[in-house]
mmCIF file of C-alpha atoms in Angstrom:
data_model
loop_
_atom_site.group_PDB
_atom_site.id
_atom_site.type_symbol
_atom_site.label_atom_id
_atom_site.label_comp_id
_atom_site.label_asym_id
_atom_site.label_seq_id
_atom_site.Cartn_x
_atom_site.Cartn_y
_atom_site.Cartn_z
ATOM 1 C CA MET A 178 -7.844 -36.930 -9.679
ATOM 2 C CA SER A 179 -5.702 -39.645 -11.204
ATOM 3 C CA PRO A 180 -2.017 -40.007 -10.288
ATOM 4 C CA ARG A 181 -1.007 -39.166 -13.865
ATOM 5 C CA ILE A 182 -2.873 -35.854 -13.819
ATOM 6 C CA ARG A 183 -1.469 -35.002 -10.404
ATOM 7 C CA GLY A 184 2.010 -35.786 -11.667
ATOM 8 C CA LEU A 185 1.513 -33.573 -14.743
ATOM 9 C CA LEU A 186 0.249 -30.716 -12.611
ATOM 10 C CA ALA A 187 3.170 -31.068 -10.231
ATOM 11 C CA PHE A 188 5.618 -31.094 -13.146
ATOM 12 C CA ARG A 189 3.974 -27.992 -14.622
ATOM 13 C CA ALA A 190 4.233 -26.185 -11.298
ATOM 14 C CA TRP A 191 7.886 -27.216 -11.086
ATOM 15 C CA LEU A 192 8.562 -25.789 -14.554
ATOM 16 C CA GLN A 193 6.737 -22.517 -13.733
ATOM 17 C CA SER A 194 8.904 -22.038 -10.676
ATOM 18 C CA ARG A 195 12.099 -22.707 -12.681
ATOM 19 C CA PRO A 196 11.920 -20.776 -15.995
ATOM 20 C CA LEU A 197 15.570 -21.488 -16.832
ATOM 21 C CA ALA A 198 14.976 -25.242 -16.677
ATOM 22 C CA ALA A 199 11.764 -24.895 -18.706
ATOM 23 C CA ASP A 200 13.554 -22.978 -21.463
ATOM 24 C CA GLY A 201 16.379 -25.508 -21.419
ATOM 25 C CA LEU A 202 13.873 -28.322 -21.957
ATOM 26 C CA LEU A 203 12.331 -26.310 -24.818
ATOM 27 C CA ALA A 204 15.722 -26.043 -26.513
ATOM 28 C CA VAL A 205 16.456 -29.749 -26.013
ATOM 29 C CA GLY A 206 13.018 -30.706 -27.366
ATOM 30 C CA LEU A 207 13.583 -28.531 -30.418
ATOM 31 C CA LEU A 208 16.904 -30.266 -31.074
ATOM 32 C CA LEU A 209 15.410 -33.747 -30.631
ATOM 33 C CA VAL A 210 12.816 -32.921 -33.279
ATOM 34 C CA GLY A 211 14.984 -30.909 -35.674
ATOM 35 C CA LEU A 212 18.391 -32.625 -35.718
ATOM 36 C CA PRO A 213 17.182 -35.926 -37.227
ATOM 37 C CA GLN A 214 15.446 -33.986 -39.978
ATOM 38 C CA LEU A 215 18.649 -32.002 -40.577
ATOM 39 C CA PHE A 216 20.754 -35.113 -41.193
ATOM 40 C CA LEU A 217 18.146 -37.334 -42.781
ATOM 41 C CA ASP A 218 17.028 -34.926 -45.491
ATOM 42 C CA ASP A 219 18.831 -35.549 -48.742
ATOM 43 C CA VAL A 220 19.974 -32.226 -50.166
ATOM 44 C CA ALA A 221 21.101 -33.871 -53.346
ATOM 45 C CA ALA A 222 17.641 -35.301 -53.885
ATOM 46 C CA GLY A 223 16.305 -31.826 -54.243
ATOM 47 C CA GLY A 224 18.943 -30.821 -56.742
ATOM 48 C CA LEU A 225 20.448 -28.322 -54.289
ATOM 49 C CA GLU A 226 23.851 -29.948 -53.805
ATOM 50 C CA SER A 227 25.531 -27.226 -55.850
ATOM 51 C CA ARG A 228 23.848 -24.466 -53.868
ATOM 52 C CA PHE A 229 23.877 -25.779 -50.291
ATOM 53 C CA ARG A 230 26.467 -27.613 -48.355
ATOM 54 C CA SER A 231 25.610 -31.053 -47.075
ATOM 55 C CA PRO A 232 24.988 -31.153 -43.280
ATOM 56 C CA ASP A 233 27.955 -32.351 -41.299
ATOM 57 C CA VAL A 234 29.178 -32.423 -37.700
ATOM 58 C CA PRO A 235 30.426 -28.780 -37.575
ATOM 59 C CA GLY A 236 27.141 -27.550 -39.047
ATOM 60 C CA GLY A 237 25.151 -29.695 -36.593
ATOM 61 C CA ALA A 238 27.227 -28.425 -33.667
ATOM 62 C CA LEU A 239 26.560 -24.834 -34.707
ATOM 63 C CA VAL A 240 22.819 -25.554 -34.916
ATOM 64 C CA VAL A 241 22.948 -27.112 -31.427
ATOM 65 C CA VAL A 242 24.674 -24.014 -29.994
ATOM 66 C CA VAL A 243 22.103 -21.699 -31.625
ATOM 67 C CA ALA A 244 19.174 -23.731 -30.302
ATOM 68 C CA LEU A 245 20.594 -24.062 -26.775
ATOM 69 C CA ALA A 246 20.834 -20.275 -26.572
ATOM 70 C CA LEU A 247 17.076 -20.339 -26.034
ATOM 71 C CA THR A 248 17.756 -21.516 -22.484
ATOM 72 C CA PHE A 249 18.350 -17.853 -21.563
ATOM 73 C CA ARG A 250 15.549 -16.397 -23.717
ATOM 74 C CA ARG A 251 13.640 -14.937 -20.747
ATOM 75 C CA ARG A 252 16.642 -13.873 -18.726
ATOM 76 C CA ALA A 253 18.417 -12.063 -21.579
ATOM 77 C CA PRO A 254 16.125 -11.943 -24.629
ATOM 78 C CA LEU A 255 18.014 -9.312 -26.655
ATOM 79 C CA PRO A 256 21.453 -10.992 -26.356
ATOM 80 C CA VAL A 257 19.807 -14.326 -27.215
ATOM 81 C CA LEU A 258 18.213 -12.818 -30.333
ATOM 82 C CA LEU A 259 21.505 -11.277 -31.417
ATOM 83 C CA PHE A 260 23.272 -14.596 -30.825
ATOM 84 C CA VAL A 261 20.656 -16.498 -32.852
ATOM 85 C CA VAL A 262 20.879 -13.942 -35.663
ATOM 86 C CA ALA A 263 24.673 -14.167 -35.677
ATOM 87 C CA GLY A 264 24.510 -17.985 -35.668
ATOM 88 C CA GLY A 265 22.038 -17.957 -38.559
ATOM 89 C CA ALA A 266 24.278 -15.555 -40.498
ATOM 90 C CA VAL A 267 27.269 -17.859 -39.968
ATOM 91 C CA LEU A 268 25.259 -20.895 -41.130
ATOM 92 C CA SER A 269 24.131 -18.991 -44.210
ATOM 93 C CA ALA A 270 27.655 -17.772 -44.933
ATOM 94 C CA LEU A 271 28.920 -21.381 -44.723
ATOM 95 C CA ARG A 272 26.160 -22.384 -47.158
ATOM 96 C CA TYR A 273 24.361 -24.699 -44.749
ATOM 97 C CA PRO A 274 20.663 -25.116 -45.649
ATOM 98 C CA PRO A 275 18.017 -23.672 -43.287
ATOM 99 C CA SER A 276 16.835 -26.197 -40.712
ATOM 100 C CA VAL A 277 13.964 -26.507 -38.274
ATOM 101 C CA PRO A 278 16.077 -25.835 -35.132
ATOM 102 C CA ASP A 279 17.672 -22.563 -36.258
ATOM 103 C CA VAL A 280 14.494 -21.193 -37.919
ATOM 104 C CA VAL A 281 12.283 -21.998 -34.939
ATOM 105 C CA ALA A 282 14.978 -20.664 -32.564
ATOM 106 C CA PHE A 283 14.923 -17.377 -34.501
ATOM 107 C CA LEU A 284 11.115 -17.064 -34.230
ATOM 108 C CA VAL A 285 11.143 -17.970 -30.513
ATOM 109 C CA ALA A 286 13.863 -15.380 -29.874
ATOM 110 C CA VAL A 287 11.792 -12.685 -31.627
ATOM 111 C CA TYR A 288 8.729 -13.638 -29.578
ATOM 112 C CA SER A 289 10.687 -13.699 -26.311
ATOM 113 C CA LEU A 290 12.136 -10.231 -26.858
ATOM 114 C CA ALA A 291 8.690 -8.759 -27.551
ATOM 115 C CA ALA A 292 7.119 -10.572 -24.590
ATOM 116 C CA HIS A 293 9.740 -9.801 -21.935
ATOM 117 C CA ARG A 294 11.115 -6.355 -22.728
ATOM 118 C CA GLY A 295 9.766 -2.846 -23.077
ATOM 119 C CA LEU A 296 8.573 -1.264 -26.274
ATOM 120 C CA ALA A 297 11.838 0.532 -27.159
ATOM 121 C CA GLN A 298 14.073 -2.531 -26.797
ATOM 122 C CA SER A 299 11.600 -4.959 -28.341
ATOM 123 C CA ALA A 300 10.920 -2.628 -31.309
ATOM 124 C CA LEU A 301 14.656 -2.190 -31.958
ATOM 125 C CA GLY A 302 15.314 -5.907 -31.737
ATOM 126 C CA GLY A 303 12.242 -6.711 -33.822
ATOM 127 C CA LEU A 304 13.339 -4.307 -36.571
ATOM 128 C CA LEU A 305 16.816 -5.828 -36.589
ATOM 129 C CA ALA A 306 15.375 -9.344 -36.778
ATOM 130 C CA PHE A 307 13.032 -8.384 -39.610
ATOM 131 C CA VAL A 308 15.834 -6.809 -41.648
ATOM 132 C CA TYR A 309 18.005 -9.891 -41.058
ATOM 133 C CA PHE A 310 15.158 -12.193 -42.125
ATOM 134 C CA VAL A 311 14.476 -10.224 -45.326
ATOM 135 C CA VAL A 312 18.171 -10.223 -46.212
ATOM 136 C CA MET A 313 18.411 -13.974 -45.632
ATOM 137 C CA LEU A 314 15.377 -14.601 -47.849
ATOM 138 C CA VAL A 315 16.810 -12.440 -50.621
ATOM 139 C CA MET A 316 20.252 -14.101 -50.386
ATOM 140 C CA LEU A 317 18.923 -17.667 -50.481
ATOM 141 C CA PRO A 318 20.354 -19.470 -53.498
ATOM 142 C CA VAL A 319 16.869 -20.664 -54.415
ATOM 143 C CA SER A 320 14.061 -18.685 -55.977
ATOM 144 C CA THR A 321 11.212 -17.620 -53.700
ATOM 145 C CA SER A 322 7.771 -16.655 -54.962
ATOM 146 C CA PRO A 323 6.343 -13.268 -53.897
ATOM 147 C CA MET A 324 3.521 -15.012 -51.989
ATOM 148 C CA VAL A 325 5.975 -17.129 -49.984
ATOM 149 C CA PHE A 326 8.135 -14.056 -49.345
ATOM 150 C CA LEU A 327 5.191 -12.032 -48.024
ATOM 151 C CA THR A 328 3.915 -14.954 -45.979
ATOM 152 C CA ASP A 329 7.284 -15.464 -44.325
ATOM 153 C CA CYS A 330 7.626 -11.735 -43.530
ATOM 154 C CA ALA A 331 4.086 -11.700 -42.108
ATOM 155 C CA LEU A 332 5.012 -14.672 -39.925
ATOM 156 C CA VAL A 333 7.916 -12.776 -38.348
ATOM 157 C CA ILE A 334 5.756 -9.681 -37.775
ATOM 158 C CA GLY A 335 2.955 -11.813 -36.347
ATOM 159 C CA VAL A 336 5.290 -13.558 -33.910
ATOM 160 C CA TRP A 337 6.573 -10.188 -32.677
ATOM 161 C CA MET A 338 3.010 -8.841 -32.274
ATOM 162 C CA LEU A 339 1.973 -11.981 -30.406
ATOM 163 C CA GLY A 340 4.756 -11.490 -27.891
ATOM 164 C CA ARG A 341 3.947 -7.801 -27.563
ATOM 165 C CA ASN A 342 0.246 -8.475 -26.938
ATOM 166 C CA LEU A 343 1.138 -11.072 -24.339
ATOM 167 C CA ARG A 344 3.334 -8.540 -22.531
ATOM 168 C CA LEU A 345 0.545 -5.933 -22.565
ATOM 169 C CA ARG A 346 -1.894 -8.525 -21.262
ATOM 170 C CA ARG A 347 0.463 -9.471 -18.437
ATOM 171 C CA ALA A 348 0.912 -5.789 -17.578
ATOM 172 C CA TYR A 349 -2.871 -5.345 -17.560
ATOM 173 C CA PHE A 350 -3.397 -8.254 -15.160
ATOM 174 C CA ALA A 351 -0.513 -7.035 -12.991
ATOM 175 C CA GLU A 352 -2.208 -3.637 -12.764
ATOM 176 C CA LEU A 353 -5.484 -5.328 -11.834
ATOM 177 C CA GLU A 354 -3.729 -7.266 -9.079
ATOM 178 C CA SER A 355 -2.009 -4.103 -7.864
ATOM 179 C CA ARG A 356 -5.316 -2.237 -7.850
ATOM 180 C CA ALA A 357 -6.959 -5.099 -5.962
ATOM 181 C CA ALA A 358 -4.143 -4.979 -3.407
ATOM 182 C CA ARG A 359 -4.568 -1.207 -3.035
ATOM 183 C CA LEU A 360 -8.315 -1.614 -2.621
ATOM 184 C CA GLU A 361 -7.696 -4.293 -0.009
ATOM 185 C CA ARG A 362 -5.373 -1.959 1.878
ATOM 186 C CA ALA A 363 -7.922 0.860 1.570
ATOM 187 C CA ARG A 364 -10.610 -1.522 2.819
ATOM 188 C CA GLY A 365 -8.412 -2.304 5.803
ATOM 189 C CA THR A 366 -7.969 1.424 6.468
ATOM 190 C CA ASP A 367 -11.724 1.963 6.204
ATOM 191 C CA ALA A 368 -12.279 -0.927 8.575
ATOM 192 C CA ARG A 369 -9.911 0.610 11.112
ATOM 193 C CA ALA A 370 -11.682 3.971 10.759
ATOM 194 C CA ALA A 371 -15.027 2.223 11.209
ATOM 195 C CA ARG A 372 -13.738 0.526 14.366
ATOM 196 C CA ILE A 373 -12.591 3.889 15.744
ATOM 197 C CA GLU A 374 -15.977 5.429 14.924
ATOM 198 C CA GLU A 375 -17.755 2.494 16.532
ATOM 199 C CA ARG A 376 -15.689 2.890 19.694
ATOM 200 C CA SER A 377 -16.623 6.568 19.800
ATOM 201 C CA ARG A 378 -20.271 5.637 19.410
ATOM 202 C CA ILE A 379 -19.959 3.083 22.206
ATOM 203 C CA ALA A 380 -18.346 5.726 24.413
ATOM 204 C CA ARG A 381 -21.329 8.017 23.801
ATOM 205 C CA GLU A 382 -23.705 5.143 24.515
ATOM 206 C CA LEU A 383 -21.921 4.437 27.778
ATOM 207 C CA HIS A 384 -22.031 8.092 28.714
ATOM 208 C CA ASP A 385 -25.777 8.233 28.065
ATOM 209 C CA VAL A 386 -26.485 5.072 30.020
ATOM 210 C CA VAL A 387 -24.226 5.838 32.969
ATOM 211 C CA ALA A 388 -25.157 9.523 33.211
ATOM 212 C CA HIS A 389 -28.884 8.849 33.111
ATOM 213 C CA HIS A 390 -28.980 6.003 35.585
ATOM 214 C CA VAL A 391 -26.426 7.485 37.951
ATOM 215 C CA SER A 392 -28.422 10.721 37.963
ATOM 216 C CA VAL A 393 -31.564 8.787 38.914
ATOM 217 C CA MET A 394 -29.657 6.875 41.591
ATOM 218 C CA THR A 395 -28.160 10.090 42.980
ATOM 219 C CA VAL A 396 -31.540 11.784 43.271
ATOM 220 C CA GLN A 397 -33.066 8.707 44.911
ATOM 221 C CA ALA A 398 -30.146 8.345 47.323
ATOM 222 C CA GLY A 399 -30.430 11.999 48.321
ATOM 223 C CA ALA A 400 -34.171 11.636 48.907
ATOM 224 C CA ALA A 401 -33.663 8.465 50.974
ATOM 225 C CA ARG A 402 -31.020 10.184 53.092
ATOM 226 C CA ARG A 403 -33.376 13.067 53.880
ATOM 227 C CA ILE A 404 -36.408 10.955 54.834
ATOM 228 C CA ILE A 405 -34.830 7.848 56.315
ATOM 229 C CA ASP A 406 -35.337 9.080 59.887
ATOM 230 C CA ARG A 407 -38.979 10.122 59.547
ATOM 231 C CA ASP A 408 -40.298 7.825 56.761
ATOM 232 C CA ALA A 409 -38.442 4.511 56.653
ATOM 233 C CA GLY A 410 -40.946 2.984 54.211
ATOM 234 C CA SER A 411 -40.395 5.675 51.580
ATOM 235 C CA ALA A 412 -36.642 5.378 52.148
ATOM 236 C CA ARG A 413 -36.836 1.648 51.478
ATOM 237 C CA ASP A 414 -38.794 2.350 48.296
ATOM 238 C CA ALA A 415 -36.064 4.769 47.217
ATOM 239 C CA MET A 416 -33.416 2.171 47.967
ATOM 240 C CA SER A 417 -35.343 -0.387 45.903
ATOM 241 C CA THR A 418 -35.475 2.074 43.031
ATOM 242 C CA ILE A 419 -31.708 2.639 43.316
ATOM 243 C CA GLU A 420 -31.153 -1.131 43.240
ATOM 244 C CA GLU A 421 -33.402 -1.585 40.203
ATOM 245 C CA VAL A 422 -31.873 1.337 38.313
ATOM 246 C CA GLY A 423 -28.364 0.097 39.137
ATOM 247 C CA ARG A 424 -29.171 -3.337 37.758
ATOM 248 C CA THR A 425 -30.660 -1.800 34.649
ATOM 249 C CA ALA A 426 -27.530 0.315 34.182
ATOM 250 C CA LEU A 427 -25.283 -2.721 34.559
ATOM 251 C CA SER A 428 -27.401 -4.690 32.085
ATOM 252 C CA GLU A 429 -27.240 -1.934 29.470
ATOM 253 C CA MET A 430 -23.508 -1.472 30.009
ATOM 254 C CA ARG A 431 -22.943 -5.195 29.490
ATOM 255 C CA ARG A 432 -24.997 -5.085 26.302
ATOM 256 C CA ILE A 433 -23.188 -2.053 24.891
ATOM 257 C CA VAL A 434 -19.678 -3.241 25.789
ATOM 258 C CA GLY A 435 -20.630 -6.658 24.494
ATOM 259 C CA VAL A 436 -20.260 -5.479 20.896
ATOM 260 C CA LEU A 437 -16.520 -5.422 21.512
ATOM 261 C CA ARG A 438 -16.424 -9.062 22.506
ATOM 262 C CA THR A 439 -15.486 -11.845 20.152
ATOM 263 C CA GLU A 440 -17.854 -14.583 19.042
ATOM 264 C CA ARG A 441 -15.998 -17.039 21.264
ATOM 265 C CA ASP A 442 -16.539 -14.756 24.260
ATOM 266 C CA MET A 443 -20.218 -14.552 23.390
ATOM 267 C CA GLU A 444 -20.536 -18.336 23.205
ATOM 268 C CA ARG A 445 -18.744 -18.607 26.547
ATOM 269 C CA ALA A 446 -21.152 -16.055 28.012
ATOM 270 C CA GLY A 447 -24.037 -18.194 26.739
ATOM 271 C CA GLY A 448 -26.379 -15.660 25.157
ATOM 272 C CA GLU A 449 -27.045 -13.008 22.592
ATOM 273 C CA LEU A 450 -26.995 -9.274 23.124
ATOM 274 C CA ALA A 451 -30.286 -7.537 23.765
ATOM 275 C CA PRO A 452 -31.576 -5.171 21.065
ATOM 276 C CA GLN A 453 -30.962 -1.436 21.267
ATOM 277 C CA PRO A 454 -33.696 0.513 23.078
ATOM 278 C CA GLY A 455 -36.122 2.556 21.008
ATOM 279 C CA LEU A 456 -39.215 4.695 21.285
ATOM 280 C CA GLY A 457 -41.142 1.578 22.207
ATOM 281 C CA ASP A 458 -39.247 1.632 25.522
ATOM 282 C CA LEU A 459 -40.091 5.279 26.168
ATOM 283 C CA GLY A 460 -42.778 4.424 28.738
ATOM 284 C CA GLU A 461 -40.322 2.455 30.855
ATOM 285 C CA LEU A 462 -37.804 5.297 30.660
ATOM 286 C CA LEU A 463 -40.362 7.866 31.799
ATOM 287 C CA ASP A 464 -41.431 5.599 34.649
ATOM 288 C CA HIS A 465 -37.839 5.472 35.893
ATOM 289 C CA VAL A 466 -37.580 9.257 35.656
ATOM 290 C CA ARG A 467 -40.880 9.807 37.503
ATOM 291 C CA GLU A 468 -39.613 7.611 40.344
ATOM 292 C CA THR A 469 -37.015 10.290 41.045
ATOM 293 C CA GLY A 470 -39.781 12.819 41.691
ATOM 294 C CA LEU A 471 -39.482 14.637 38.353
ATOM 295 C CA SER A 472 -42.914 15.205 36.823
ATOM 296 C CA VAL A 473 -42.835 14.158 33.159
ATOM 297 C CA GLN A 474 -45.715 14.321 30.698
ATOM 298 C CA LEU A 475 -45.789 12.724 27.252
ATOM 299 C CA TRP A 476 -47.705 13.874 24.184
ATOM 300 C CA ILE A 477 -47.835 12.081 20.856
ATOM 301 C CA GLU A 478 -49.345 13.915 17.878
ATOM 302 C CA GLY A 479 -49.973 12.589 14.400
ATOM 303 C CA GLU A 480 -50.170 9.006 13.241
ATOM 304 C CA ALA A 481 -47.348 7.089 14.900
ATOM 305 C CA ARG A 482 -45.021 5.597 12.300
ATOM 306 C CA THR A 483 -42.121 3.214 12.638
ATOM 307 C CA PRO A 484 -38.845 5.075 12.015
ATOM 308 C CA SER A 485 -35.673 3.438 10.795
ATOM 309 C CA PRO A 486 -33.795 1.491 13.522
ATOM 310 C CA GLY A 487 -31.050 4.129 13.750
ATOM 311 C CA VAL A 488 -33.524 7.000 14.117
ATOM 312 C CA ASP A 489 -35.463 4.969 16.676
ATOM 313 C CA VAL A 490 -32.374 4.551 18.879
ATOM 314 C CA ALA A 491 -31.203 8.138 18.337
ATOM 315 C CA ALA A 492 -34.570 9.609 19.322
ATOM 316 C CA PHE A 493 -34.700 7.459 22.465
ATOM 317 C CA ARG A 494 -31.164 8.410 23.486
ATOM 318 C CA LEU A 495 -31.914 12.081 22.809
ATOM 319 C CA ILE A 496 -34.894 11.984 25.177
ATOM 320 C CA GLN A 497 -32.877 10.063 27.773
ATOM 321 C CA GLU A 498 -30.022 12.570 27.654
ATOM 322 C CA ALA A 499 -32.336 15.588 27.792
ATOM 323 C CA LEU A 500 -34.205 14.238 30.839
ATOM 324 C CA THR A 501 -30.890 13.381 32.495
ATOM 325 C CA ASN A 502 -29.777 16.988 32.002
ATOM 326 C CA THR A 503 -33.091 18.147 33.496
ATOM 327 C CA LEU A 504 -32.452 16.033 36.586
ATOM 328 C CA LYS A 505 -28.895 17.335 36.866
ATOM 329 C CA HIS A 506 -29.540 21.016 36.355
ATOM 330 C CA ALA A 507 -33.212 21.608 37.119
ATOM 331 C CA GLY A 508 -33.684 19.088 39.909
ATOM 332 C CA ALA A 509 -36.432 16.619 40.738
ATOM 333 C CA GLN A 510 -38.797 19.433 41.749
ATOM 334 C CA ALA A 511 -39.017 20.675 38.137
ATOM 335 C CA ARG A 512 -41.520 19.608 35.487
ATOM 336 C CA ALA A 513 -40.700 18.242 32.026
ATOM 337 C CA TRP A 514 -42.634 17.641 28.832
ATOM 338 C CA VAL A 515 -41.862 15.189 26.034
ATOM 339 C CA ARG A 516 -43.649 15.641 22.703
ATOM 340 C CA LEU A 517 -43.496 13.471 19.603
ATOM 341 C CA TYR A 518 -44.853 14.899 16.326
ATOM 342 C CA TYR A 519 -45.287 12.458 13.445
ATOM 343 C CA THR A 520 -45.712 13.555 9.837
ATOM 344 C CA ASP A 521 -45.535 11.538 6.642
ATOM 345 C CA ASP A 522 -41.771 11.945 6.351
ATOM 346 C CA HIS A 523 -40.441 13.294 9.641
ATOM 347 C CA LEU A 524 -40.447 12.787 13.373
ATOM 348 C CA THR A 525 -40.036 15.835 15.639
ATOM 349 C CA VAL A 526 -38.966 15.288 19.252
ATOM 350 C CA GLU A 527 -39.265 18.057 21.867
ATOM 351 C CA ILE A 528 -38.129 17.896 25.476
ATOM 352 C CA GLU A 529 -38.720 20.946 27.659
ATOM 353 C CA ASP A 530 -38.540 21.739 31.354
ATOM 354 C CA ASP A 531 -39.398 24.728 33.530
ATOM 355 C CA GLY A 532 -36.414 24.524 35.860
ATOM 356 C CA PRO A 533 -33.709 27.109 36.474
ATOM 357 C CA GLY A 534 -31.005 24.983 34.909
ATOM 358 C CA THR A 535 -30.419 27.113 31.790
ATOM 359 C CA ALA A 536 -27.525 29.086 33.210
ATOM 360 C CA THR A 537 -25.908 25.947 34.591
ATOM 361 C CA ILE A 538 -26.049 24.148 31.277
ATOM 362 C CA THR A 539 -24.803 27.017 29.153
ATOM 363 C CA ALA A 540 -22.169 28.312 31.579
ATOM 364 C CA GLY A 541 -18.474 27.666 31.148
ATOM 365 C CA ASP A 542 -16.197 27.509 28.136
ATOM 366 C CA GLU A 543 -18.454 27.513 25.086
ATOM 367 C CA ALA A 544 -15.694 25.985 23.032
ATOM 368 C CA ARG A 545 -15.801 22.893 25.254
ATOM 369 C CA PRO A 546 -19.440 21.834 25.628
ATOM 370 C CA GLY A 547 -20.403 18.809 27.683
ATOM 371 C CA HIS A 548 -20.143 15.338 26.177
ATOM 372 C CA GLY A 549 -23.912 14.965 26.424
ATOM 373 C CA LEU A 550 -24.679 17.968 24.210
ATOM 374 C CA VAL A 551 -21.956 16.957 21.756
ATOM 375 C CA GLY A 552 -23.427 13.469 21.668
ATOM 376 C CA MET A 553 -26.874 14.922 20.912
ATOM 377 C CA TYR A 554 -25.565 16.916 17.952
ATOM 378 C CA GLU A 555 -23.601 13.942 16.602
ATOM 379 C CA ARG A 556 -26.536 11.560 16.898
ATOM 380 C CA VAL A 557 -28.984 13.869 15.164
ATOM 381 C CA ALA A 558 -26.503 14.830 12.422
ATOM 382 C CA LEU A 559 -25.645 11.168 11.812
ATOM 383 C CA TYR A 560 -29.202 10.485 10.669
ATOM 384 C CA GLY A 561 -29.672 13.658 8.666
ATOM 385 C CA GLY A 562 -31.711 15.495 11.293
ATOM 386 C CA GLU A 563 -31.778 19.007 12.708
ATOM 387 C CA LEU A 564 -31.237 19.919 16.369
ATOM 388 C CA ARG A 565 -31.897 23.081 18.350
ATOM 389 C CA ILE A 566 -30.934 23.431 22.020
ATOM 390 C CA GLY A 567 -31.517 26.512 24.146
ATOM 391 C CA PRO A 568 -33.577 28.311 26.790
ATOM 392 C CA ARG A 569 -37.366 28.379 26.622
ATOM 393 C CA VAL A 570 -39.477 31.490 26.498
ATOM 394 C CA GLY A 571 -40.656 31.991 30.060
ATOM 395 C CA GLY A 572 -37.827 30.008 31.652
ATOM 396 C CA GLY A 573 -36.473 26.566 31.536
ATOM 397 C CA PHE A 574 -34.651 24.712 28.815
ATOM 398 C CA GLY A 575 -35.696 23.033 25.588
ATOM 399 C CA VAL A 576 -34.348 20.491 23.116
ATOM 400 C CA ARG A 577 -35.957 20.102 19.687
ATOM 401 C CA ALA A 578 -34.850 17.583 17.064
ATOM 402 C CA ARG A 579 -36.325 16.780 13.679
ATOM 403 C CA PHE A 580 -35.488 13.391 12.165
ATOM 404 C CA PRO A 581 -36.352 11.947 8.764
ATOM 405 C CA LEU A 582 -38.298 8.742 9.330
ATOM 406 C CA GLU A 583 -35.994 7.002 6.835
ATOM 407 C CA ALA A 584 -32.434 7.883 7.791
#
């Protein structure tokens, strides 16, 4: 960009930030153009010396005062219009001929009132200006053709409408900016709500991970304590399982809590977060559960289909939570069954056990169910599924969820 263009842009920005100075320059520019014409035109040459008074210093001074009133056209448009009208009436009464500065000042004042004031004030001022203009045209000591008369009146009306349209346009853009600001604030509110919801989801994830793995570790630790004196090898195997499950729990906790870390923290940690577990990891989960002594069987019916990522994670967590509850309330001596039913549109997940844990799970204040059961309902509902939890016929406990394959 050339220095001249940069200078022009800087000057324009300076004028936009100082409207009073800009209007003052407009008035001065109008006088520089119009005053020479006022004094150089020869009234006598037009044969109007008997009708108009020759321009002189008092008349020029009055024209200067009328034009300089435009300096305040945006700050006080109605007083400026009234002042210009009064100045024009005085010039006409003193028989000075119309000149470029006072005529243009009148039109600019009409435009400014319409552009910077409300409808009531601008309409009143516009009507007053139009009446004044018609009276001045009628009282001119020269004949005016009907076409010129109509054209001049249309010019005044057009200038007023131009200012009014500009005001409406500015109001429209101001409303758009206000609406954009409101939408931005609403977006910020939605973002805060999303962060709160995400934290709640992370809390449920942590509960699932910690509850499941700690349950496995507790069962293994209890078994190791009972057999350590008579079967040291099995006790060491149990301790190894506790160590492995503890490491897995720590790894999953780091991954889940990692979503709260900033990108800079992630770069400092030197790695990306592992993906969420899904039904593809179900075999590993069941292996961990079997190591506690709980007998778990898996059935898959129908043609296996790939669910949406959210349903995949929700189904895995549902199975994990249900088996954790079986370990807690039914014990490692119980048996459990996991069934997956695939149809064209849905995935049904069933987890059942034959333990005596039904009364333990359902006991207590029904209005305050455990976080695990609440988490189950929230997960399934989040993806448009249906969930039923309750005792089995013949004993034990069952969890049945039906997910749409496309959440």
